[in-house]
Coordinates of C-alpha atoms in Angstrom, one line a residue:
M10 CA -190.4 9.7 111.4
P11 CA -186.4 10.0 110.1
D12 CA -183.7 11.2 112.3
A13 CA -184.5 15.3 112.0
P14 CA -181.5 17.6 111.5
A15 CA -180.7 21.1 113.6
G16 CA -184.1 23.7 112.1
P17 CA -183.8 26.4 109.6
P18 CA -181.7 29.4 110.8
T19 CA -185.4 31.1 110.8
P20 CA -188.5 30.6 113.3
P21 CA -191.0 28.5 112.6
V22 CA -194.4 30.2 111.3
P23 CA -197.8 29.9 113.1
L24 CA -199.9 28.2 109.9
A25 CA -202.9 30.7 111.2
G26 CA -200.2 33.4 110.0
L27 CA -200.4 31.6 105.8
L28 CA -203.8 31.0 106.0
A29 CA -204.7 34.9 107.1
L30 CA -202.9 35.8 104.3
E31 CA -205.7 36.9 101.4
G32 CA -203.9 36.7 98.4
L33 CA -203.4 32.7 98.8
G34 CA -207.0 32.5 99.7
L35 CA -206.5 29.5 102.1
R36 CA -209.0 27.8 104.1
R37 CA -208.0 25.5 106.7
I38 CA -211.2 22.2 106.3
A39 CA -209.9 19.5 108.7
G40 CA -207.8 18.9 111.8
P41 CA -206.4 21.5 115.0
A42 CA -206.0 24.6 113.9
D43 CA -202.5 25.3 115.3
A44 CA -199.3 23.9 113.3
E45 CA -196.0 25.4 113.2
L46 CA -194.3 25.4 109.0
L47 CA -190.0 24.8 109.0
W48 CA -190.9 24.4 105.4
V49 CA -192.8 24.6 102.3
H50 CA -192.1 20.6 100.1
T51 CA -194.2 19.5 96.4
S52 CA -195.1 15.6 96.2
E53 CA -196.9 14.2 94.0
M54 CA -195.6 10.9 95.6
A55 CA -197.5 8.2 97.1
D56 CA -195.4 7.4 99.5
P57 CA -193.0 10.8 100.1
Y58 CA -192.2 9.4 103.6
P59 CA -188.5 9.2 102.8
Y60 CA -188.2 13.1 101.5
L61 CA -190.0 15.0 104.5
L62 CA -187.3 16.0 107.3
G63 CA -190.5 17.1 109.8
G64 CA -192.7 20.0 110.3
E65 CA -193.3 20.6 106.1
L66 CA -196.3 21.8 104.7
L67 CA -196.6 19.4 102.3
L68 CA -198.4 20.5 98.8
T69 CA -200.1 18.1 97.2
A70 CA -202.4 17.6 93.6
G71 CA -203.7 14.0 94.8
V72 CA -202.2 12.4 91.2
L73 CA -201.8 9.2 93.4
L74 CA -203.9 9.3 96.0
T75 CA -205.8 5.8 96.8
D76 CA -205.3 5.8 100.3
P77 CA -206.1 8.3 102.2
D78 CA -205.2 6.7 105.4
A79 CA -202.4 5.3 104.8
Y80 CA -201.3 8.5 102.8
V81 CA -202.1 10.7 105.8
A82 CA -200.7 8.7 108.4
R83 CA -197.5 7.8 106.6
L84 CA -197.0 12.3 106.5
V85 CA -197.8 12.0 110.3
E86 CA -195.5 9.8 110.9
A87 CA -192.9 11.5 109.3
G88 CA -193.5 14.4 111.2
A89 CA -195.6 16.8 108.3
A90 CA -196.7 19.8 110.0
A91 CA -199.9 20.2 107.6
L92 CA -201.3 18.7 104.3
G93 CA -201.8 21.6 101.6
F94 CA -204.6 20.2 98.8
G95 CA -204.8 21.3 95.4
V96 CA -208.1 21.0 93.7
R97 CA -207.9 20.6 90.4
P98 CA -207.5 19.5 87.8
V99 CA -206.7 15.6 89.2
H100 CA -209.8 16.2 91.9
E101 CA -212.9 18.9 91.3
T102 CA -212.9 18.6 95.4
V103 CA -210.8 18.2 98.4
P104 CA -211.4 13.9 98.6
P105 CA -214.1 13.2 101.6
G106 CA -211.7 10.8 102.7
L107 CA -208.7 12.7 102.9
I108 CA -211.0 15.3 105.0
A109 CA -212.0 12.6 107.6
A110 CA -208.5 10.7 107.9
C111 CA -206.8 14.5 108.6
D112 CA -209.8 14.7 111.4
R113 CA -208.6 11.9 112.6
H114 CA -205.4 11.7 112.5
G115 CA -205.2 15.3 113.6
L116 CA -203.0 16.8 110.9
P117 CA -204.3 20.1 109.6
L118 CA -205.6 20.0 106.3
V119 CA -205.2 22.7 103.5
E120 CA -207.7 24.0 101.1
V121 CA -205.7 25.4 97.8
G122 CA -207.9 27.2 95.4
P123 CA -207.1 26.4 91.5
G124 CA -205.9 30.0 90.6
T125 CA -202.9 29.5 93.4
P126 CA -200.3 28.4 92.6
F127 CA -197.8 25.6 94.5
T128 CA -194.9 28.3 94.1
A129 CA -197.2 31.6 95.3
I130 CA -197.2 29.7 98.7
A131 CA -194.2 28.4 99.1
R132 CA -192.8 32.3 98.3
A133 CA -195.1 33.5 101.3
V134 CA -194.1 30.8 103.8
W135 CA -190.3 32.0 103.0
G136 CA -192.0 35.6 103.1
L137 CA -193.4 35.1 106.2
M138 CA -190.0 33.7 108.2
A139 CA -188.2 36.8 106.7
E140 CA -190.1 39.1 108.6
A141 CA -190.2 36.2 112.2
R142 CA -186.9 36.8 111.8
H143 CA -186.6 39.9 111.2
R144 CA -188.2 40.2 114.6
E145 CA -186.7 38.2 116.5
L146 CA -183.8 40.2 115.4
R147 CA -184.8 42.7 116.6
R148 CA -186.1 41.2 120.3
V149 CA -182.9 40.0 121.1
T150 CA -181.1 43.2 119.6
R151 CA -183.3 45.1 122.2
A152 CA -182.7 42.5 124.4
Q153 CA -178.7 42.5 124.8
Q154 CA -179.1 46.8 124.5
A155 CA -181.4 46.6 127.7
L156 CA -178.8 43.3 129.5
A157 CA -176.0 44.9 129.0
T158 CA -177.2 48.3 130.4
A159 CA -178.0 46.8 133.5
A160 CA -175.3 45.1 133.6
A161 CA -173.0 48.3 133.9
R162 CA -176.0 49.5 136.7
P163 CA -174.9 50.1 140.5
D164 CA -176.8 46.2 141.4
P165 CA -175.7 44.9 138.7
V166 CA -176.7 41.5 139.3
P167 CA -181.0 41.5 140.1
A168 CA -180.8 43.9 137.7
V169 CA -180.0 41.6 134.9
L170 CA -182.3 39.3 136.6
H171 CA -184.9 41.9 136.3
Q172 CA -184.8 42.4 132.7
L173 CA -184.5 38.9 132.1
A174 CA -187.6 37.8 133.2
V175 CA -189.3 40.9 131.9
R176 CA -187.9 40.2 128.5
L177 CA -188.7 36.5 128.8
S178 CA -192.3 37.4 130.7
G179 CA -190.8 34.4 133.6
R180 CA -189.3 33.8 136.2
A181 CA -185.1 34.4 136.6
A182 CA -183.4 33.0 139.4
L183 CA -179.6 32.8 140.4
L184 CA -179.2 29.3 142.3
T185 CA -176.9 27.6 143.9
A186 CA -175.7 24.0 143.6
D187 CA -177.7 23.3 146.5
G188 CA -180.5 24.8 145.6
E189 CA -180.0 27.9 147.7
E190 CA -182.1 30.8 145.6
L191 CA -179.5 33.9 145.8
H192 CA -181.3 36.3 143.8
A193 CA -184.4 36.5 141.9
A194 CA -186.8 38.7 139.7
G195 CA -190.5 37.6 138.6
P196 CA -193.3 36.4 140.1
P197 CA -192.1 34.4 142.8
P198 CA -193.3 30.3 141.7
P199 CA -194.9 27.3 143.2
P200 CA -193.0 24.7 145.7
P201 CA -193.3 22.1 143.1
L202 CA -192.3 24.6 140.2
R203 CA -189.2 25.9 142.5
A204 CA -188.2 21.6 142.8
A205 CA -187.6 21.7 140.1
L206 CA -185.7 24.2 139.4
A207 CA -183.7 23.3 141.6
R208 CA -183.6 20.1 140.8
L209 CA -181.9 21.4 136.8
A210 CA -179.3 23.5 138.9
R211 CA -177.9 20.5 139.7
M212 CA -177.7 18.8 136.9
V213 CA -175.7 21.4 135.8
A214 CA -173.8 22.0 139.1
P215 CA -169.7 20.8 137.7
G216 CA -169.0 17.8 139.9
V217 CA -167.1 14.6 139.8
R218 CA -169.1 13.4 136.4
P219 CA -169.0 15.3 133.9
A220 CA -172.6 18.2 133.5
P221 CA -174.5 19.6 130.6
A222 CA -173.4 23.3 130.1
S223 CA -177.7 24.0 130.2
A224 CA -180.9 21.4 131.1
T225 CA -184.3 21.7 130.3
D226 CA -188.3 20.0 131.2
S227 CA -191.6 21.4 131.8
L228 CA -194.1 20.8 134.4
G229 CA -197.8 21.3 133.0
A230 CA -197.7 24.3 131.0
A231 CA -194.1 26.2 132.3
H232 CA -191.1 25.6 130.0
L233 CA -188.2 25.6 132.3
S234 CA -184.1 25.6 131.7
A235 CA -181.0 26.0 133.9
Y236 CA -177.6 27.0 132.7
A237 CA -173.9 27.0 134.2
L238 CA -172.7 29.6 134.8
G239 CA -168.5 30.1 134.7
G240 CA -166.3 31.7 137.2
G241 CA -166.5 28.3 139.2
Q242 CA -169.0 29.3 141.8
G243 CA -170.9 26.3 140.7
L244 CA -174.1 28.6 140.3
A245 CA -176.6 28.4 137.8
L246 CA -178.8 30.6 136.1
T247 CA -182.5 28.8 135.8
L248 CA -185.9 30.3 134.2
A249 CA -189.3 29.2 134.3
A250 CA -191.9 31.1 131.3
D251 CA -195.1 29.7 130.5
R252 CA -194.1 30.3 126.8
R253 CA -191.3 29.8 124.8
E254 CA -190.4 31.8 122.0
P255 CA -187.7 32.2 119.3
G256 CA -184.4 33.8 120.6
D257 CA -185.0 33.5 124.3
H258 CA -182.3 30.3 124.4
T259 CA -180.1 33.8 122.1
I260 CA -181.7 36.0 124.7
A261 CA -180.8 33.2 128.0
G262 CA -177.2 33.3 126.9
I263 CA -176.3 36.7 126.5
A264 CA -177.5 36.8 130.4
V265 CA -175.4 33.8 131.3
V266 CA -172.5 35.8 129.8
L267 CA -173.2 38.5 131.6
L268 CA -173.4 36.9 134.9
S269 CA -170.6 34.7 134.4
L270 CA -168.9 37.8 134.4
L271 CA -170.6 39.5 137.4
A272 CA -170.4 36.2 139.6
A273 CA -166.9 36.0 138.8
P274 CA -164.4 35.9 141.6
H275 CA -161.7 39.0 140.4
Q276 CA -158.0 38.2 140.5
G277 CA -155.5 40.0 140.5
A278 CA -151.6 39.3 140.1
G279 CA -150.9 39.4 143.4
A280 CA -153.8 37.4 144.6
A281 CA -152.0 34.6 145.8
G282 CA -149.5 37.0 148.6
R283 CA -153.1 38.5 149.4
S284 CA -154.3 35.1 150.7
A285 CA -150.7 34.1 152.3
A286 CA -150.9 37.8 154.0
L287 CA -154.5 37.2 154.9
V288 CA -153.5 33.6 156.3
R289 CA -150.5 34.8 158.6
L290 CA -152.4 37.9 160.0
L291 CA -155.5 35.3 160.9
L292 CA -152.2 33.8 162.5
G293 CA -151.2 36.2 165.0
A294 CA -149.0 38.0 162.3
A295 CA -148.8 41.7 163.2
P296 CA -149.4 43.8 160.6
A297 CA -145.8 45.1 159.5
D298 CA -144.2 41.7 159.6
V299 CA -147.2 40.8 156.6
A300 CA -147.2 44.7 154.9
P301 CA -144.7 42.7 152.4
L302 CA -146.9 40.6 150.6
L303 CA -149.1 42.7 149.9
G304 CA -146.6 45.1 147.8
G305 CA -143.9 46.4 149.8
D306 CA -144.1 49.9 149.7
E307 CA -147.1 50.0 147.4
P308 CA -149.6 52.5 148.7
W309 CA -153.5 51.7 149.8
T310 CA -157.0 53.6 150.0
V311 CA -159.7 52.4 151.8
V312 CA -162.9 52.7 150.8
H313 CA -166.2 52.6 152.6
A314 CA -168.9 52.6 150.9
R315 CA -173.3 52.5 151.2
R316 CA -175.9 52.0 148.9
S317 CA -177.5 55.7 148.4
G318 CA -181.0 54.5 148.8
G319 CA -180.0 52.6 151.6
E320 CA -180.2 49.0 150.1
A321 CA -178.7 45.9 151.9
V322 CA -175.8 45.0 150.1
D323 CA -174.9 41.3 149.4
A324 CA -171.6 39.7 148.6
L325 CA -172.3 39.8 144.3
T326 CA -173.2 43.2 145.1
A327 CA -169.9 43.7 147.1
G328 CA -168.0 42.5 144.8
A329 CA -169.1 44.6 141.6
L330 CA -168.2 47.2 143.5
G331 CA -164.9 45.8 144.3
A332 CA -164.1 45.0 140.7
A333 CA -166.1 48.9 139.8
L334 CA -163.0 50.3 142.0
G335 CA -159.9 47.8 140.8
S336 CA -159.8 45.6 143.8
A337 CA -161.3 41.8 144.9
L338 CA -160.0 43.4 148.4
V339 CA -164.2 43.5 149.4
D340 CA -165.7 43.2 152.8
A341 CA -169.8 43.5 152.8
D342 CA -171.2 43.8 156.5
R343 CA -175.0 42.8 155.5
G344 CA -176.2 44.2 158.5
G345 CA -175.1 47.5 158.3
G346 CA -175.5 47.4 154.7
E347 CA -171.9 49.2 154.8
V348 CA -169.6 47.7 151.8
R349 CA -165.3 48.5 152.7
V350 CA -162.9 47.8 149.7
L351 CA -158.9 47.6 150.4
V352 CA -157.8 49.2 147.0
P353 CA -154.3 48.9 145.9
G354 CA -152.0 51.9 144.3
G355 CA -152.2 55.4 145.1
D356 CA -154.6 56.5 142.4
R357 CA -157.7 58.7 143.0
I358 CA -161.2 56.9 143.7
T359 CA -164.1 58.2 141.5
P360 CA -167.7 58.1 142.4
Q361 CA -169.7 55.3 141.9
P362 CA -173.2 55.4 141.0
G363 CA -175.7 54.4 143.8
W364 CA -173.0 54.7 145.6
T365 CA -172.2 56.2 148.7
L366 CA -168.0 56.6 148.6
G367 CA -165.9 57.7 152.1
A368 CA -162.1 56.5 151.4
S369 CA -158.7 57.2 153.3
A370 CA -155.8 58.9 151.8
P371 CA -153.2 56.6 150.5
A372 CA -151.3 54.6 153.0
P373 CA -148.9 52.2 153.5
A374 CA -150.2 48.7 154.7
D375 CA -148.8 48.9 157.9
A376 CA -151.3 52.4 158.2
L377 CA -154.4 49.9 156.9
D378 CA -156.2 50.4 160.6
T379 CA -156.1 54.2 160.6
A380 CA -156.6 55.3 157.0
G381 CA -159.8 52.5 157.7
T382 CA -161.1 55.0 160.6
R383 CA -160.5 58.1 158.2
A384 CA -162.6 56.5 155.4
A385 CA -165.2 55.3 157.9
R386 CA -165.2 59.4 159.0
A387 CA -165.4 60.5 155.0
L388 CA -168.2 58.0 154.3
G389 CA -170.2 59.7 157.7
R390 CA -169.3 63.4 156.0
A391 CA -170.5 62.1 152.8
E392 CA -173.5 61.4 154.0
A393 CA -174.1 64.1 155.6
T394 CA -173.0 66.8 153.2
R395 CA -175.4 64.2 150.5
A396 CA -172.4 64.0 148.6
P397 CA -171.2 60.8 146.5
L398 CA -168.0 60.6 147.5
V399 CA -166.0 62.0 149.8
V400 CA -161.7 61.5 150.1
D401 CA -160.1 61.9 154.2
A402 CA -157.0 64.4 153.1
P403 CA -153.8 64.2 154.8
V404 CA -152.8 66.5 156.5
S405 CA -151.2 70.0 154.9
G406 CA -151.3 73.4 155.1
L407 CA -150.5 75.4 158.3
A408 CA -151.1 72.3 160.1
A409 CA -148.1 71.1 157.8
L410 CA -145.6 73.6 159.2
L411 CA -146.4 72.3 162.8
P412 CA -143.3 70.1 164.6
P413 CA -144.9 66.7 164.7
G414 CA -143.0 65.8 168.1
P415 CA -144.4 69.3 170.4
A416 CA -147.4 68.9 168.0
A417 CA -148.5 65.5 169.1
E418 CA -147.7 65.9 172.2
R419 CA -150.0 69.3 172.6
A420 CA -152.8 67.6 171.5
R421 CA -152.5 64.6 173.1
T422 CA -152.8 66.7 176.4
L423 CA -155.4 69.2 175.4
L424 CA -158.2 66.0 174.4
A425 CA -157.1 63.9 177.4
P426 CA -159.7 64.2 179.4
L427 CA -162.1 63.3 176.5
T428 CA -163.0 59.6 175.4
G429 CA -162.8 58.5 172.2
P430 CA -166.3 58.5 171.2
L431 CA -165.9 61.9 173.2
A432 CA -164.0 63.1 170.5
E433 CA -164.5 61.5 167.7
T434 CA -167.8 63.4 168.1
L435 CA -166.3 66.7 168.1
R436 CA -163.5 66.0 164.9
C437 CA -167.0 65.6 163.6
W438 CA -169.0 68.4 164.8
L439 CA -166.1 70.3 163.6
S440 CA -165.4 69.1 160.5
L441 CA -169.2 70.2 159.6
H442 CA -168.7 73.1 160.5
G443 CA -171.3 73.1 164.0
S444 CA -174.0 71.2 162.5
W445 CA -176.0 69.3 164.7
D446 CA -178.2 68.2 161.9
R447 CA -175.8 66.5 159.6
T448 CA -173.2 65.7 163.0
A449 CA -176.1 63.1 163.5
V450 CA -177.0 61.9 160.2
A451 CA -172.4 61.1 159.8
L452 CA -172.5 59.3 163.2
S453 CA -175.9 57.8 162.7
V454 CA -177.3 59.0 166.2
H455 CA -179.9 61.5 167.6
R456 CA -178.9 65.2 167.0
N457 CA -180.0 65.6 170.9
T458 CA -177.1 63.1 171.3
V459 CA -175.3 65.2 169.5
R460 CA -175.4 68.6 171.8
Q461 CA -175.1 66.6 174.6
R462 CA -172.0 65.3 173.4
I463 CA -170.1 68.6 172.5
A464 CA -172.3 69.7 175.8
R465 CA -170.5 67.2 177.7
C466 CA -167.0 68.3 175.5
G467 CA -166.8 72.2 176.9
V468 CA -167.4 70.6 180.5
L469 CA -164.4 68.4 180.0
L470 CA -162.4 70.7 178.2
G471 CA -162.9 73.6 180.4
A472 CA -163.3 75.8 176.8
D473 CA -166.2 78.4 175.2
L474 CA -166.7 75.9 172.3
D475 CA -168.4 79.2 170.6
D476 CA -165.3 80.6 170.4
M477 CA -163.0 80.3 166.7
D478 CA -159.8 80.4 168.4
V479 CA -160.8 77.3 170.6
R480 CA -162.5 75.6 168.0
T481 CA -159.5 75.8 165.4
E482 CA -157.0 75.0 168.0
L483 CA -158.8 71.7 168.8
W484 CA -160.0 70.9 164.8
L485 CA -155.8 70.9 164.8
A486 CA -154.8 68.8 167.7
L487 CA -157.4 66.2 166.2
R488 CA -156.2 66.8 162.4
Q489 CA -152.1 65.2 164.4
E490 CA -154.1 61.3 165.5

């Protein structure tokens, strides 16, 4: 068969679709029923092999047909998809030898009646191709919109994979170069299929050898493919589906771009300095010593977050939250489901769909430990009040007018009998207007535990906590910390 060029910019047309057009009066009389047409070509040559590209519906009236078996063998060798034979004026009927040869070589044979011009068949094929192209473009457009919407969700990576699995009617998974499955959507594959996908993922993984951008394979009836993601993470998108349709590759390409952006590490202009600060902290430097590397006097906001529905988080989901907040400094506590983000600057933190956030007030780099404590308190309050975001505001109003030295000394003396957990429970309870249930939610303890702790605070302080004056003084004292 001649070297076939790239296929046409339109999807192939099933032979069955052409036969279903009643106005043409076409009838398959030999060969298999399944065939896909890429072109239409008319030839009366005894051997049209040199002029075929493959995938044609070849139309002929058999003017020079002398050896049907040799003729059909050459068409099959050239990759023709089907043969259309026009009866009259050369042949009154389709030659029996041609019918037998098409059955023997597995080439579909279509009888073209005397009232059907070959040009009408060509026009019908191009019309079917245009319709198929329109359906493909519409399918790709809808898939693109669905994938873009999924990428804007709070859990973008799983959402994109889910949409991809739905659109391709198969399995979509994000794999590392070692074959570890990070996220997946669609029916779980059997072990042999999973192993085949892992092999494809290794093929597109970056290494010492140049790696292809994509790779394909098949296992039984399943069509397999793997696409390398950008960003230098060595990740691959793997797909498995029982059928392959026009537009699948385009849809997968859109998903690859989105997943590459979502999985890529966020690098800001100060990434090198922040890495150096982290190294120095690990080596024992004090926060005040590394503050210049984090931006000098630039304030920082600490954000603590949990998924609104209580779902678990992973590094990619946490990274997407950090990117939405404008920071790559993200830490995900997978066990507790909490994410901590260090946001440079004093910009206002905004609510994020699907997340419950607690944020500190902007603080200098050498006070981030205190800011982190305040962010954790704000998150507890947000969860207790079902608010998407609570910001721990700095001391203001009348409390800000108190002399810092004497006020802090008085606060330490007043709160000295309380342990850390008791003081934190009292602070939370007062901030939530004495609500047992909300305090329990904010502290993740039972409401009876809250009651016991508050009662213990009253005993240790020797104070009536139902007295508003006592509550006010304690609240001001707690705010001095």
